[in-house]
mmCIF file of C-alpha atoms in Angstrom:
data_model
loop_
_atom_site.group_PDB
_atom_site.id
_atom_site.type_symbol
_atom_site.label_atom_id
_atom_site.label_comp_id
_atom_site.label_asym_id
_atom_site.label_seq_id
_atom_site.Cartn_x
_atom_site.Cartn_y
_atom_site.Cartn_z
ATOM 1 C CA UNK A 667 -0.036 -0.068 0.109
ATOM 2 C CA UNK A 668 1.765 3.803 -0.705
ATOM 3 C CA UNK A 669 1.827 6.052 1.646
ATOM 4 C CA UNK A 670 0.744 8.830 -0.398
ATOM 5 C CA UNK A 671 -1.859 10.785 0.908
ATOM 6 C CA UNK A 672 -4.317 12.584 -1.157
ATOM 7 C CA UNK A 673 -6.269 15.269 1.020
ATOM 8 C CA UNK A 674 -10.175 14.307 -0.177
ATOM 9 C CA UNK A 675 -11.770 16.394 2.608
ATOM 10 C CA UNK A 676 -10.623 19.200 4.724
ATOM 11 C CA UNK A 677 -11.585 20.394 8.633
ATOM 12 C CA UNK A 678 -13.773 23.186 7.090
ATOM 13 C CA UNK A 679 -15.189 21.048 4.295
ATOM 14 C CA UNK A 680 -15.849 17.897 6.925
ATOM 15 C CA UNK A 681 -17.447 20.832 9.390
ATOM 16 C CA UNK A 682 -19.530 21.844 6.146
ATOM 17 C CA UNK A 683 -20.874 18.343 5.316
ATOM 18 C CA UNK A 684 -21.730 17.664 8.761
ATOM 19 C CA UNK A 685 -23.590 20.786 9.440
ATOM 20 C CA UNK A 686 -25.453 19.804 6.122
ATOM 21 C CA UNK A 687 -26.633 16.531 7.462
ATOM 22 C CA UNK A 688 -27.771 17.851 10.809
ATOM 23 C CA UNK A 689 -29.778 20.070 8.678
ATOM 24 C CA UNK A 690 -31.176 17.158 6.805
ATOM 25 C CA UNK A 691 -31.459 15.149 9.785
ATOM 26 C CA UNK A 692 -33.650 18.299 11.350
ATOM 27 C CA UNK A 693 -36.284 18.598 8.292
ATOM 28 C CA UNK A 694 -37.006 14.716 8.182
ATOM 29 C CA UNK A 695 -37.671 14.977 11.773
ATOM 30 C CA UNK A 696 -38.899 18.194 12.813
ATOM 31 C CA UNK A 697 -42.102 16.979 14.979
ATOM 32 C CA UNK A 698 -40.234 14.715 16.806
ATOM 33 C CA UNK A 699 -39.726 15.048 20.675
ATOM 34 C CA UNK A 700 -36.504 12.795 21.196
ATOM 35 C CA UNK A 701 -33.823 11.560 18.667
ATOM 36 C CA UNK A 702 -31.478 8.894 19.158
ATOM 37 C CA UNK A 703 -27.916 8.855 18.127
ATOM 38 C CA UNK A 704 -25.833 6.124 17.923
ATOM 39 C CA UNK A 705 -22.141 6.791 16.990
ATOM 40 C CA UNK A 706 -20.207 3.416 15.864
ATOM 41 C CA UNK A 707 -16.970 3.269 17.504
ATOM 42 C CA UNK A 708 -14.323 5.113 17.483
ATOM 43 C CA UNK A 709 -14.675 7.707 14.735
ATOM 44 C CA UNK A 710 -18.609 7.496 14.147
ATOM 45 C CA UNK A 711 -19.100 8.872 17.410
ATOM 46 C CA UNK A 712 -17.082 12.043 17.018
ATOM 47 C CA UNK A 713 -19.223 12.471 14.014
ATOM 48 C CA UNK A 714 -22.449 11.600 16.298
ATOM 49 C CA UNK A 715 -21.316 13.861 18.729
ATOM 50 C CA UNK A 716 -20.784 16.621 16.337
ATOM 51 C CA UNK A 717 -24.324 16.022 14.798
ATOM 52 C CA UNK A 718 -25.581 16.169 18.265
ATOM 53 C CA UNK A 719 -23.866 19.370 19.603
ATOM 54 C CA UNK A 720 -25.337 20.779 15.875
ATOM 55 C CA UNK A 721 -28.816 19.536 16.484
ATOM 56 C CA UNK A 722 -28.686 20.907 20.381
ATOM 57 C CA UNK A 723 -28.781 24.316 18.699
ATOM 58 C CA UNK A 724 -31.349 24.217 15.998
ATOM 59 C CA UNK A 725 -33.955 21.541 16.301
ATOM 60 C CA UNK A 726 -36.622 21.761 18.833
ATOM 61 C CA UNK A 727 -36.626 18.194 19.907
ATOM 62 C CA UNK A 728 -33.868 16.635 22.016
ATOM 63 C CA UNK A 729 -31.358 14.558 20.779
ATOM 64 C CA UNK A 730 -29.447 12.365 23.435
ATOM 65 C CA UNK A 731 -25.808 10.192 22.162
ATOM 66 C CA UNK A 732 -25.934 6.474 22.075
ATOM 67 C CA UNK A 733 -22.540 4.330 21.364
ATOM 68 C CA UNK A 734 -22.035 1.115 19.971
ATOM 69 C CA UNK A 735 -19.119 -0.906 19.994
ATOM 70 C CA UNK A 736 -18.543 -3.977 17.341
ATOM 71 C CA UNK A 737 -16.181 -6.197 16.640
ATOM 72 C CA UNK A 738 -15.497 -5.498 12.851
ATOM 73 C CA UNK A 739 -13.379 -8.274 11.825
ATOM 74 C CA UNK A 740 -15.835 -10.799 13.676
ATOM 75 C CA UNK A 741 -17.705 -13.602 11.357
ATOM 76 C CA UNK A 742 -20.664 -12.911 13.639
ATOM 77 C CA UNK A 743 -22.021 -10.000 15.274
ATOM 78 C CA UNK A 744 -21.057 -8.856 18.475
ATOM 79 C CA UNK A 745 -22.075 -5.458 20.073
ATOM 80 C CA UNK A 746 -21.163 -3.531 23.310
ATOM 81 C CA UNK A 747 -23.920 -0.689 23.997
ATOM 82 C CA UNK A 748 -23.665 1.826 26.339
ATOM 83 C CA UNK A 749 -27.779 2.173 26.597
ATOM 84 C CA UNK A 750 -30.478 -0.516 27.470
ATOM 85 C CA UNK A 751 -32.352 -1.134 23.925
ATOM 86 C CA UNK A 752 -35.605 -0.714 25.685
ATOM 87 C CA UNK A 753 -34.476 3.227 25.294
ATOM 88 C CA UNK A 754 -34.996 3.204 21.902
ATOM 89 C CA UNK A 755 -38.574 1.892 21.519
ATOM 90 C CA UNK A 756 -40.828 3.905 19.705
ATOM 91 C CA UNK A 757 -38.384 6.560 19.124
ATOM 92 C CA UNK A 758 -36.598 7.637 15.923
ATOM 93 C CA UNK A 759 -32.739 6.269 15.511
ATOM 94 C CA UNK A 760 -30.004 7.622 13.675
ATOM 95 C CA UNK A 761 -26.842 4.947 13.609
ATOM 96 C CA UNK A 762 -23.805 6.906 12.781
ATOM 97 C CA UNK A 763 -20.291 5.746 11.105
ATOM 98 C CA UNK A 764 -17.009 7.304 9.436
ATOM 99 C CA UNK A 765 -16.713 5.133 6.209
ATOM 100 C CA UNK A 766 -19.479 2.959 4.860
ATOM 101 C CA UNK A 767 -17.476 0.522 2.820
ATOM 102 C CA UNK A 768 -18.613 -3.323 2.236
ATOM 103 C CA UNK A 769 -21.735 -2.370 4.839
ATOM 104 C CA UNK A 770 -20.716 -4.712 7.489
ATOM 105 C CA UNK A 771 -20.314 -2.496 10.177
ATOM 106 C CA UNK A 772 -23.523 -0.897 9.553
ATOM 107 C CA UNK A 773 -25.201 -4.616 9.138
ATOM 108 C CA UNK A 774 -24.179 -4.935 12.577
ATOM 109 C CA UNK A 775 -25.088 -2.019 13.486
ATOM 110 C CA UNK A 776 -28.368 -2.534 12.245
ATOM 111 C CA UNK A 777 -28.365 -5.712 14.010
ATOM 112 C CA UNK A 778 -28.837 -3.740 17.616
ATOM 113 C CA UNK A 779 -31.728 -2.670 16.579
ATOM 114 C CA UNK A 780 -33.477 -5.589 14.898
ATOM 115 C CA UNK A 781 -35.895 -6.647 18.025
ATOM 116 C CA UNK A 782 -36.777 -2.936 19.320
ATOM 117 C CA UNK A 783 -40.218 -1.617 17.477
ATOM 118 C CA UNK A 784 -38.293 1.554 16.561
ATOM 119 C CA UNK A 785 -40.357 4.228 14.963
ATOM 120 C CA UNK A 786 -37.555 5.018 12.270
ATOM 121 C CA UNK A 787 -33.870 4.200 11.639
ATOM 122 C CA UNK A 788 -31.344 6.211 9.334
ATOM 123 C CA UNK A 789 -28.061 6.057 8.561
ATOM 124 C CA UNK A 790 -25.245 8.780 8.520
ATOM 125 C CA UNK A 791 -22.186 8.552 7.253
ATOM 126 C CA UNK A 792 -19.004 10.996 6.083
ATOM 127 C CA UNK A 793 -17.730 9.100 3.399
ATOM 128 C CA UNK A 794 -19.557 6.651 1.147
ATOM 129 C CA UNK A 795 -16.861 4.200 -1.078
ATOM 130 C CA UNK A 796 -19.599 2.469 -3.121
ATOM 131 C CA UNK A 797 -18.110 -1.220 -2.063
ATOM 132 C CA UNK A 798 -21.041 -2.961 -0.730
ATOM 133 C CA UNK A 799 -20.710 -6.534 -0.125
ATOM 134 C CA UNK A 800 -24.196 -6.157 2.236
ATOM 135 C CA UNK A 801 -27.370 -4.673 1.054
ATOM 136 C CA UNK A 802 -26.743 -1.505 2.715
ATOM 137 C CA UNK A 803 -27.266 2.092 1.909
ATOM 138 C CA UNK A 804 -27.108 5.344 3.790
ATOM 139 C CA UNK A 805 -29.660 7.797 3.922
ATOM 140 C CA UNK A 806 -27.232 10.574 4.376
ATOM 141 C CA UNK A 807 -23.351 11.028 3.428
ATOM 142 C CA UNK A 808 -21.224 13.845 3.051
ATOM 143 C CA UNK A 809 -19.459 12.487 0.126
ATOM 144 C CA UNK A 810 -19.779 9.198 -2.152
ATOM 145 C CA UNK A 811 -16.538 8.365 -3.834
ATOM 146 C CA UNK A 812 -16.076 5.578 -6.157
ATOM 147 C CA UNK A 813 -12.995 4.078 -5.077
ATOM 148 C CA UNK A 814 -11.144 0.919 -6.573
ATOM 149 C CA UNK A 815 -11.102 -1.768 -3.252
ATOM 150 C CA UNK A 816 -7.402 -1.514 -2.737
ATOM 151 C CA UNK A 817 -7.582 2.198 -1.626
ATOM 152 C CA UNK A 818 -8.219 3.496 1.878
ATOM 153 C CA UNK A 819 -10.100 5.690 3.161
ATOM 154 C CA UNK A 820 -8.171 7.506 6.345
ATOM 155 C CA UNK A 821 -10.623 9.466 8.356
ATOM 156 C CA UNK A 822 -8.987 11.936 10.957
ATOM 157 C CA UNK A 823 -11.029 12.942 13.729
ATOM 158 C CA UNK A 824 -10.079 14.337 17.357
ATOM 159 C CA UNK A 825 -6.303 13.376 17.313
ATOM 160 C CA UNK A 826 -4.211 15.272 18.860
ATOM 161 C CA UNK A 827 -1.542 17.331 16.981
ATOM 162 C CA UNK A 828 -3.448 16.663 13.757
ATOM 163 C CA UNK A 829 -6.767 18.946 11.997
ATOM 164 C CA UNK A 830 -9.301 16.825 10.854
ATOM 165 C CA UNK A 831 -9.517 15.400 7.262
ATOM 166 C CA UNK A 832 -9.996 12.777 5.141
ATOM 167 C CA UNK A 833 -7.323 11.495 3.492
ATOM 168 C CA UNK A 834 -7.752 8.794 0.218
ATOM 169 C CA UNK A 835 -4.141 6.463 -0.018
#
């Protein structure tokens, strides 16, 4: 794999994408009383927190941050939650991750909510790579990239000493 990195999104562009997604979420859920934003560890939670911060400023509804930790390398769904699944009953859940590649991680994220009677489940990714092995689509994406499978998307968020950025390598 090459060490060359191509900057796809800089810090300002990332923030613009997250701002736009927050407004789309607001438009789609304006009449809700509460929204649950479930960030997938590690980087999905950073994006989820930023979405929550914006929604707390612009939305009439309350929002709550949840975290989901899935084993992305497992052949079966293993997830650790920081919430009780009954908190999600009859509510809108926004599932957030950084990159949608094969769809496996988001599929595992969906699996958490399969037996919960949700009002609505929507997905957010910062980057949609269009290499799906699973029938997963995203409702809100910051950017869609057609890449080759050997390329890697590196999302840098909240790393000490580094500016937020998205790189293709």
